[in-house]
Amino acid sequence: QWRGVIAEYADRLPASVTERVVTLREGGTPLIPAEHLSALVGAQVHVKYEGLNPTGSFKDRGMTAAISDAARTGAKAVICASTGNTSASAAAYATKAGMACGVLVPEGKIAMGKLSQAIAHGATLIQVDGNFDDCLDLARKLAEAYPVELVNSVNPARIEGQKTAAFEVVDALGDAPDIHCLPVGNAGNITAYWKGYSEYADSAAPGADGVAVASRRPRMWGFQASGAAPIVLGHPVSHPETIATAIRIGNPASWRQAEAARDESGGLIDAVTDEEILDAHRLLSSREGIFVEPASAASVAGLLKMHVAGKVPAGATVVCTVTGHGLKDPQWALRTADGSDIEPVRVSVDVVSAAGAL
Ligand SMILES: Cc1ncc(COP(=O)(O)O)c(/C=C/C(=O)C(=O)O)c1O
């Protein structure tokens, strides 16, 4: 049975996270060949379905590491700022470790599924009259003033845990892809994937024992929502706006690291509109059978945009990470392209039997 990302990749992780492992058996998520997307863009497209982690998003990879590290130090409480998924994950792992958990979220801008998770796991929820960036500033101040561990992706353990997704992609494909697409919000995930791909391509990396697992590193293609695209614009966005609330972030904590991943990989960071995100969201659920929350679809929306721009080499191997399950924010599946609500069909039994359908 899959033992969780720390046990599975222990030789490539620091002792600070392997010493006292707190796990919900996260990771080992499917890498699904996407036939329709592949035909659409003329490449070999695979979808890394991170919504199938224990709390429904990729955050579990980083949180198992951050909470394990906190458990090692004897921490009794953790805190984080979140657009939702980090708080859901922190609450679950803190509960597993017997720790208290405080979460700061932008008031009214957190998807119901994520809010229910943080509440269900008994987190102390603080709704802040501000955006995610305001929440992160507050969380940093609280972690300095009180004996609580900050578990946002500014915590290096988070990046260590999240880099395991890149290991899994290479272990599944046999090498790194040519291109890796993913959404970019606070920019911890693009930083973590680049670290993972770089370590797998480096024979001198921890745990490599002189053998590089991958023959290359992919080009990293990160995508922000056009209403929340500070890295694309080159300056912070003070009032980020997007229906993809998970990436409604105006001043990413890992901004420089994301630019390094872009530049060192010969990749790009671009923006996609809310409409392109929702189109990709619908395409994934209606043609690939994969249900994601809107922010996740930014990776596929970006791939489609790059295809239209002629930037996807024919036959290239492409991986799109879809970061959170659709059940986190199900309202978007109940709305058609033109915004009208989808009404479930109401049929009385007599009509059905009359139609001879039984
Ligand atoms: C579904 C989903 N997709 C993409 C991102 C962006 O990843 P990063 O670029 O590493 O931030 C997030 C991030 C969420 C939070 O930042 C939080 O939960 O506080 C997410 O939940």
Short mmCIF file of C-alpha atoms and ligand atoms in Angstrom, two decimals:
data_model
loop_
_atom_site.label_atom_id
_atom_site.label_comp_id
_atom_site.label_asym_id
_atom_site.label_seq_id
_atom_site.Cartn_x
_atom_site.Cartn_y
_atom_site.Cartn_z
CA GLN A 1 0.00 0.00 0.00
CA TRP A 2 1.14 3.56 -0.71
CA ARG A 3 2.74 4.85 2.53
CA GLY A 4 2.48 8.63 1.95
CA VAL A 5 4.98 10.96 0.29
CA ILE A 6 7.50 11.18 3.15
CA ALA A 7 7.88 7.41 3.51
CA GLU A 8 7.93 6.88 -0.27
CA TYR A 9 10.62 9.53 -0.88
CA ALA A 10 12.39 9.57 2.51
CA ASP A 11 15.91 9.49 1.02
CA ARG A 12 15.20 12.70 -0.87
CA LEU A 13 13.72 14.61 2.07
CA PRO A 14 15.41 16.35 5.03
CA ALA A 15 15.60 14.65 8.43
CA SER A 16 13.48 17.52 9.81
CA VAL A 17 10.44 15.98 8.12
CA THR A 18 11.34 12.26 8.13
CA GLU A 19 12.04 12.03 11.88
CA ARG A 20 8.43 12.22 13.12
CA VAL A 21 6.03 11.49 10.24
CA VAL A 22 2.43 12.72 10.38
CA THR A 23 0.63 11.39 7.30
CA LEU A 24 -2.80 10.83 5.82
CA ARG A 25 -1.19 8.68 3.08
CA GLU A 26 -1.19 11.66 0.70
CA GLY A 27 0.35 11.49 -2.76
CA GLY A 28 0.49 8.64 -5.26
CA THR A 29 -2.15 10.46 -7.30
CA PRO A 30 -3.12 9.34 -10.83
CA LEU A 31 -1.36 10.69 -13.91
CA ILE A 32 -4.22 10.33 -16.40
CA PRO A 33 -3.64 10.30 -20.20
CA ALA A 34 -6.01 12.96 -21.60
CA GLU A 35 -7.07 11.73 -25.04
CA HIS A 36 -9.33 14.66 -25.94
CA LEU A 37 -6.83 17.32 -24.84
CA SER A 38 -4.02 15.45 -26.64
CA ALA A 39 -5.98 15.45 -29.91
CA LEU A 40 -6.87 19.11 -29.42
CA VAL A 41 -3.29 20.33 -28.99
CA GLY A 42 -1.43 17.64 -31.01
CA ALA A 43 0.71 16.52 -28.06
CA GLN A 44 0.80 13.72 -25.48
CA VAL A 45 -1.08 15.38 -22.60
CA HIS A 46 -1.32 13.79 -19.13
CA VAL A 47 -3.31 15.22 -16.21
CA LYS A 48 -1.89 14.94 -12.67
CA TYR A 49 -5.09 14.69 -10.64
CA GLU A 50 -4.12 16.25 -7.31
CA GLY A 51 -7.75 16.53 -6.22
CA LEU A 52 -7.41 12.88 -5.17
CA ASN A 53 -5.26 13.71 -2.16
CA PRO A 54 -6.80 13.13 1.31
CA THR A 55 -8.18 16.68 1.70
CA GLY A 56 -8.81 17.13 -2.03
CA SER A 57 -5.84 19.27 -3.07
CA PHE A 58 -2.06 19.18 -3.63
CA LYS A 59 -1.57 21.07 -0.36
CA ASP A 60 -1.47 17.75 1.50
CA ARG A 61 2.00 17.04 0.10
CA GLY A 62 3.39 20.16 1.73
CA MET A 63 1.31 19.88 4.87
CA THR A 64 2.43 16.37 5.79
CA ALA A 65 5.99 17.76 5.75
CA ALA A 66 5.22 21.00 7.61
CA ILE A 67 3.16 19.28 10.32
CA SER A 68 5.74 16.47 10.68
CA ASP A 69 8.42 19.13 11.15
CA ALA A 70 6.20 20.93 13.70
CA ALA A 71 5.56 17.64 15.54
CA ARG A 72 9.32 17.05 15.73
CA THR A 73 9.81 20.44 17.45
CA GLY A 74 6.98 19.72 19.88
CA ALA A 75 4.75 22.49 18.52
CA LYS A 76 1.28 22.52 20.06
CA ALA A 77 -0.37 24.81 17.50
CA VAL A 78 -0.01 25.82 13.88
CA ILE A 79 -1.33 28.79 11.94
CA CYS A 80 -1.78 29.67 8.27
CA ALA A 81 -3.31 32.20 5.94
CA SER A 82 -5.29 30.61 3.15
CA THR A 83 -7.58 31.05 0.18
CA GLY A 84 -9.04 27.77 1.42
CA ASN A 85 -7.12 24.63 0.51
CA THR A 86 -4.13 25.30 2.74
CA SER A 87 -6.48 25.82 5.67
CA ALA A 88 -8.40 22.62 4.91
CA SER A 89 -5.14 20.68 4.76
CA ALA A 90 -3.55 22.34 7.80
CA ALA A 91 -6.69 21.64 9.85
CA ALA A 92 -6.71 17.95 8.87
CA TYR A 93 -3.01 17.32 9.50
CA ALA A 94 -2.99 19.35 12.73
CA THR A 95 -5.88 17.21 13.97
CA LYS A 96 -3.99 14.07 12.98
CA ALA A 97 -1.01 15.36 15.01
CA GLY A 98 -3.12 16.44 17.99
CA MET A 99 -2.27 20.10 17.44
CA ALA A 100 -4.49 23.18 17.52
CA CYS A 101 -4.89 25.02 14.22
CA GLY A 102 -5.66 28.67 13.48
CA VAL A 103 -6.57 29.74 9.94
CA LEU A 104 -6.95 33.23 8.51
CA VAL A 105 -9.11 33.48 5.37
CA PRO A 106 -10.35 36.42 3.27
CA GLU A 107 -13.92 37.04 4.46
CA GLY A 108 -16.52 35.76 1.99
CA LYS A 109 -13.92 34.63 -0.54
CA ILE A 110 -13.46 31.00 0.45
CA ALA A 111 -15.23 28.15 -1.33
CA MET A 112 -17.81 26.36 0.82
CA GLY A 113 -16.17 22.93 0.54
CA LYS A 114 -12.91 24.26 1.95
CA LEU A 115 -14.63 26.21 4.73
CA SER A 116 -16.53 23.07 5.77
CA GLN A 117 -13.27 21.12 5.99
CA ALA A 118 -11.53 23.64 8.24
CA ILE A 119 -14.61 23.75 10.51
CA ALA A 120 -15.06 19.95 10.49
CA HIS A 121 -11.47 19.47 11.68
CA GLY A 122 -11.99 21.97 14.49
CA ALA A 123 -9.74 24.78 13.23
CA THR A 124 -10.13 28.22 14.76
CA LEU A 125 -11.33 30.18 11.75
CA ILE A 126 -10.53 33.88 11.55
CA GLN A 127 -12.26 35.68 8.69
CA VAL A 128 -10.22 38.74 7.75
CA ASP A 129 -11.74 41.85 6.15
CA GLY A 130 -9.11 41.85 3.41
CA ASN A 131 -7.55 39.59 0.78
CA PHE A 132 -5.19 36.64 1.05
CA ASP A 133 -2.12 38.87 1.13
CA ASP A 134 -3.52 40.72 4.16
CA CYS A 135 -4.17 37.32 5.79
CA LEU A 136 -0.58 36.22 5.19
CA ASP A 137 0.81 39.44 6.72
CA LEU A 138 -1.33 38.83 9.82
CA ALA A 139 -0.35 35.14 10.05
CA ARG A 140 3.35 36.06 9.92
CA LYS A 141 2.88 38.59 12.74
CA LEU A 142 0.94 36.09 14.89
CA ALA A 143 3.61 33.41 14.37
CA GLU A 144 6.25 35.89 15.53
CA ALA A 145 4.27 36.93 18.62
CA TYR A 146 2.90 33.56 19.76
CA PRO A 147 4.21 29.96 20.09
CA VAL A 148 2.55 28.81 16.86
CA GLU A 149 4.22 27.34 13.77
CA LEU A 150 3.49 29.13 10.47
CA VAL A 151 2.70 26.45 7.86
CA ASN A 152 2.25 28.57 4.72
CA SER A 153 4.50 27.80 1.75
CA VAL A 154 7.05 30.30 3.11
CA ASN A 155 7.83 27.32 5.39
CA PRO A 156 10.54 25.35 3.52
CA ALA A 157 9.06 22.02 4.67
CA ARG A 158 6.03 22.78 2.48
CA ILE A 159 8.22 23.05 -0.63
CA GLU A 160 10.04 19.84 0.31
CA GLY A 161 6.77 17.95 0.56
CA GLN A 162 5.30 19.40 -2.61
CA LYS A 163 8.36 18.59 -4.75
CA THR A 164 7.37 14.90 -4.48
CA ALA A 165 4.72 15.50 -7.16
CA ALA A 166 7.52 16.01 -9.70
CA PHE A 167 9.15 12.76 -8.55
CA GLU A 168 5.86 10.92 -9.09
CA VAL A 169 5.47 12.34 -12.61
CA VAL A 170 8.97 11.17 -13.61
CA ASP A 171 8.50 7.79 -11.90
CA ALA A 172 5.24 7.34 -13.86
CA LEU A 173 6.48 8.55 -17.27
CA GLY A 174 10.04 7.20 -17.05
CA ASP A 175 11.45 10.68 -17.63
CA ALA A 176 10.48 14.32 -17.15
CA PRO A 177 7.89 15.74 -19.60
CA ASP A 178 8.89 18.37 -22.17
CA ILE A 179 6.47 20.87 -20.63
CA HIS A 180 4.76 21.07 -17.22
CA CYS A 181 1.68 23.33 -16.86
CA LEU A 182 0.25 24.44 -13.52
CA PRO A 183 -1.71 27.29 -11.92
CA VAL A 184 0.27 29.95 -10.01
CA GLY A 185 -1.10 31.77 -6.97
CA ASN A 186 1.29 32.19 -4.00
CA ALA A 187 3.83 30.39 -6.27
CA GLY A 188 4.92 27.69 -3.83
CA ASN A 189 3.87 24.88 -6.16
CA ILE A 190 5.80 25.97 -9.28
CA THR A 191 8.82 26.47 -6.99
CA ALA A 192 8.40 22.97 -5.54
CA TYR A 193 7.93 21.22 -8.92
CA TRP A 194 11.05 22.90 -10.29
CA LYS A 195 13.03 21.79 -7.23
CA GLY A 196 11.79 18.22 -7.64
CA TYR A 197 12.52 18.04 -11.38
CA SER A 198 15.98 19.58 -10.82
CA GLU A 199 16.86 17.09 -8.08
CA TYR A 200 15.72 14.14 -10.22
CA ALA A 201 17.89 15.35 -13.09
CA ASP A 202 20.94 15.86 -10.85
CA SER A 203 23.01 12.74 -10.08
CA ALA A 204 24.56 14.49 -7.08
CA ALA A 205 21.21 15.41 -5.47
CA PRO A 206 20.24 13.90 -2.07
CA GLY A 207 19.25 10.25 -2.52
CA ALA A 208 20.53 10.15 -6.12
CA ASP A 209 23.57 7.96 -5.27
CA GLY A 210 25.31 9.16 -8.42
CA VAL A 211 22.42 8.25 -10.72
CA ALA A 212 20.12 10.87 -12.26
CA VAL A 213 16.58 9.55 -12.59
CA ALA A 214 15.54 12.01 -15.32
CA SER A 215 17.49 12.82 -18.48
CA ARG A 216 16.10 16.34 -18.68
CA ARG A 217 14.04 18.99 -16.90
CA PRO A 218 10.75 20.29 -18.34
CA ARG A 219 9.93 23.82 -19.33
CA MET A 220 7.75 25.19 -16.52
CA TRP A 221 4.56 26.91 -17.79
CA GLY A 222 2.78 28.71 -14.96
CA PHE A 223 -0.59 30.40 -15.36
CA GLN A 224 -2.21 33.15 -13.30
CA ALA A 225 -5.75 34.43 -13.54
CA SER A 226 -5.71 37.65 -15.57
CA GLY A 227 -7.36 39.57 -12.72
CA ALA A 228 -4.69 38.31 -10.29
CA ALA A 229 -1.48 38.18 -12.33
CA PRO A 230 1.25 40.11 -10.46
CA ILE A 231 4.14 38.05 -11.89
CA VAL A 232 2.84 38.56 -15.44
CA LEU A 233 2.37 42.31 -14.86
CA GLY A 234 5.67 42.69 -12.98
CA HIS A 235 4.10 44.40 -9.97
CA PRO A 236 1.81 43.45 -7.05
CA VAL A 237 -1.94 43.61 -7.69
CA SER A 238 -3.56 45.36 -4.74
CA HIS A 239 -7.12 44.19 -5.49
CA PRO A 240 -6.82 40.78 -7.17
CA GLU A 241 -10.10 39.57 -8.68
CA THR A 242 -10.97 36.17 -10.19
CA ILE A 243 -13.69 33.53 -9.81
CA ALA A 244 -10.79 31.13 -9.27
CA THR A 245 -10.66 32.17 -5.62
CA ALA A 246 -7.82 29.75 -4.82
CA ILE A 247 -5.40 31.88 -6.87
CA ARG A 248 -6.90 35.28 -6.02
CA ILE A 249 -3.49 36.44 -4.78
CA GLY A 250 -1.84 39.79 -5.54
CA ASN A 251 1.62 39.48 -4.00
CA PRO A 252 2.96 35.89 -4.14
CA ALA A 253 5.26 34.90 -1.27
CA SER A 254 7.44 32.82 -3.66
CA TRP A 255 7.53 35.40 -6.44
CA ARG A 256 11.31 35.32 -6.99
CA GLN A 257 11.49 31.54 -6.84
CA ALA A 258 8.70 31.30 -9.44
CA GLU A 259 10.61 33.63 -11.78
CA ALA A 260 13.73 31.48 -11.25
CA ALA A 261 11.77 28.33 -12.19
CA ARG A 262 10.45 30.11 -15.29
CA ASP A 263 13.83 31.43 -16.38
CA GLU A 264 16.04 28.44 -15.49
CA SER A 265 13.62 26.10 -17.27
CA GLY A 266 13.19 28.28 -20.37
CA GLY A 267 9.51 28.34 -19.53
CA LEU A 268 6.89 31.08 -19.10
CA ILE A 269 4.35 32.53 -16.72
CA ASP A 270 1.25 33.86 -18.51
CA ALA A 271 -2.34 34.82 -17.64
CA VAL A 272 -5.69 33.26 -18.55
CA THR A 273 -9.10 34.92 -18.23
CA ASP A 274 -11.88 33.66 -15.98
CA GLU A 275 -13.79 32.68 -19.14
CA GLU A 276 -10.85 30.61 -20.41
CA ILE A 277 -10.57 29.02 -16.95
CA LEU A 278 -14.26 28.07 -16.91
CA ASP A 279 -14.08 26.75 -20.50
CA ALA A 280 -11.14 24.52 -19.50
CA HIS A 281 -12.99 23.50 -16.33
CA ARG A 282 -15.96 22.42 -18.46
CA LEU A 283 -13.77 20.67 -21.02
CA LEU A 284 -12.05 18.61 -18.33
CA SER A 285 -15.33 17.48 -16.75
CA SER A 286 -17.32 16.99 -19.96
CA ARG A 287 -14.63 15.37 -22.12
CA GLU A 288 -11.98 13.89 -19.81
CA GLY A 289 -14.14 12.83 -16.85
CA ILE A 290 -11.96 14.88 -14.52
CA PHE A 291 -13.71 17.24 -12.07
CA VAL A 292 -11.64 20.12 -10.75
CA GLU A 293 -12.18 23.41 -8.95
CA PRO A 294 -11.79 26.46 -11.24
CA ALA A 295 -8.23 27.50 -10.25
CA SER A 296 -6.99 24.01 -11.15
CA ALA A 297 -8.22 24.44 -14.73
CA ALA A 298 -5.88 27.42 -15.23
CA SER A 299 -3.15 24.91 -16.19
CA VAL A 300 -5.28 23.47 -19.01
CA ALA A 301 -6.59 26.90 -20.02
CA GLY A 302 -2.97 28.00 -20.33
CA LEU A 303 -2.02 24.97 -22.43
CA LEU A 304 -4.92 25.70 -24.81
CA LYS A 305 -3.86 29.36 -25.04
CA MET A 306 -0.25 28.35 -25.81
CA HIS A 307 -1.52 25.90 -28.45
CA VAL A 308 -3.45 28.67 -30.18
CA ALA A 309 -0.26 30.74 -30.06
CA GLY A 310 1.57 27.89 -31.81
CA LYS A 311 3.86 27.27 -28.85
CA VAL A 312 3.07 23.58 -28.22
CA PRO A 313 5.55 21.45 -30.21
CA ALA A 314 3.84 18.59 -32.10
CA GLY A 315 4.06 15.34 -30.18
CA ALA A 316 5.53 16.94 -27.07
CA THR A 317 4.97 15.22 -23.72
CA VAL A 318 2.95 17.64 -21.57
CA VAL A 319 1.77 17.28 -17.97
CA CYS A 320 -0.97 19.54 -16.57
CA THR A 321 -1.33 19.56 -12.80
CA VAL A 322 -4.93 20.07 -11.72
CA THR A 323 -4.61 21.11 -8.11
CA GLY A 324 -7.98 20.79 -6.36
CA HIS A 325 -11.12 18.62 -6.60
CA GLY A 326 -14.27 20.05 -8.16
CA LEU A 327 -16.27 19.24 -5.01
CA LYS A 328 -14.42 22.06 -3.24
CA ASP A 329 -16.40 24.63 -5.19
CA PRO A 330 -19.24 22.73 -6.92
CA GLN A 331 -21.32 25.80 -7.86
CA TRP A 332 -19.38 26.18 -11.14
CA ALA A 333 -20.55 22.81 -12.44
CA LEU A 334 -24.16 23.95 -12.02
CA ARG A 335 -23.79 26.85 -14.41
CA THR A 336 -23.73 26.73 -18.22
CA ALA A 337 -21.39 28.67 -20.47
CA ASP A 338 -23.83 31.58 -20.69
CA GLY A 339 -24.23 31.62 -16.93
CA SER A 340 -27.72 30.12 -16.75
CA ASP A 341 -28.32 27.62 -13.98
CA ILE A 342 -28.62 23.93 -14.88
CA GLU A 343 -31.89 22.55 -13.54
CA PRO A 344 -31.92 18.79 -12.81
CA VAL A 345 -34.68 17.18 -14.92
CA ARG A 346 -37.90 16.52 -12.93
CA VAL A 347 -39.75 13.46 -14.23
CA SER A 348 -42.78 11.82 -12.64
CA VAL A 349 -42.92 8.02 -12.79
CA ASP A 350 -46.08 7.91 -14.95
CA VAL A 351 -44.40 9.93 -17.71
CA VAL A 352 -41.37 7.65 -17.61
CA SER A 353 -43.46 4.44 -17.67
CA ALA A 354 -45.67 5.92 -20.44
CA ALA A 355 -42.53 6.59 -22.43
CA GLY A 356 -41.77 2.88 -22.08
CA ALA A 357 -38.40 3.81 -20.77
CA LEU A 358 -38.63 1.34 -17.87
C1 LIG B 1 -6.66 24.65 -6.05
C2 LIG B 1 -5.42 25.50 -6.05
N1 LIG B 1 -4.75 25.64 -7.21
C3 LIG B 1 -3.63 26.40 -7.27
C4 LIG B 1 -3.17 27.08 -6.16
C5 LIG B 1 -1.91 27.92 -6.34
O1 LIG B 1 -0.80 27.22 -5.79
P1 LIG B 1 0.43 28.13 -5.28
O2 LIG B 1 0.92 28.88 -6.52
O3 LIG B 1 1.43 27.19 -4.73
O4 LIG B 1 -0.14 29.05 -4.25
C6 LIG B 1 -3.83 26.98 -4.94
C7 LIG B 1 -3.30 27.73 -3.78
C8 LIG B 1 -4.03 27.90 -2.66
C9 LIG B 1 -3.53 28.69 -1.55
O5 LIG B 1 -2.59 29.45 -1.70
C10 LIG B 1 -4.19 28.49 -0.24
O6 LIG B 1 -4.95 27.52 -0.09
O7 LIG B 1 -3.96 29.34 0.64
C11 LIG B 1 -4.98 26.15 -4.87
O8 LIG B 1 -5.69 25.98 -3.74
#
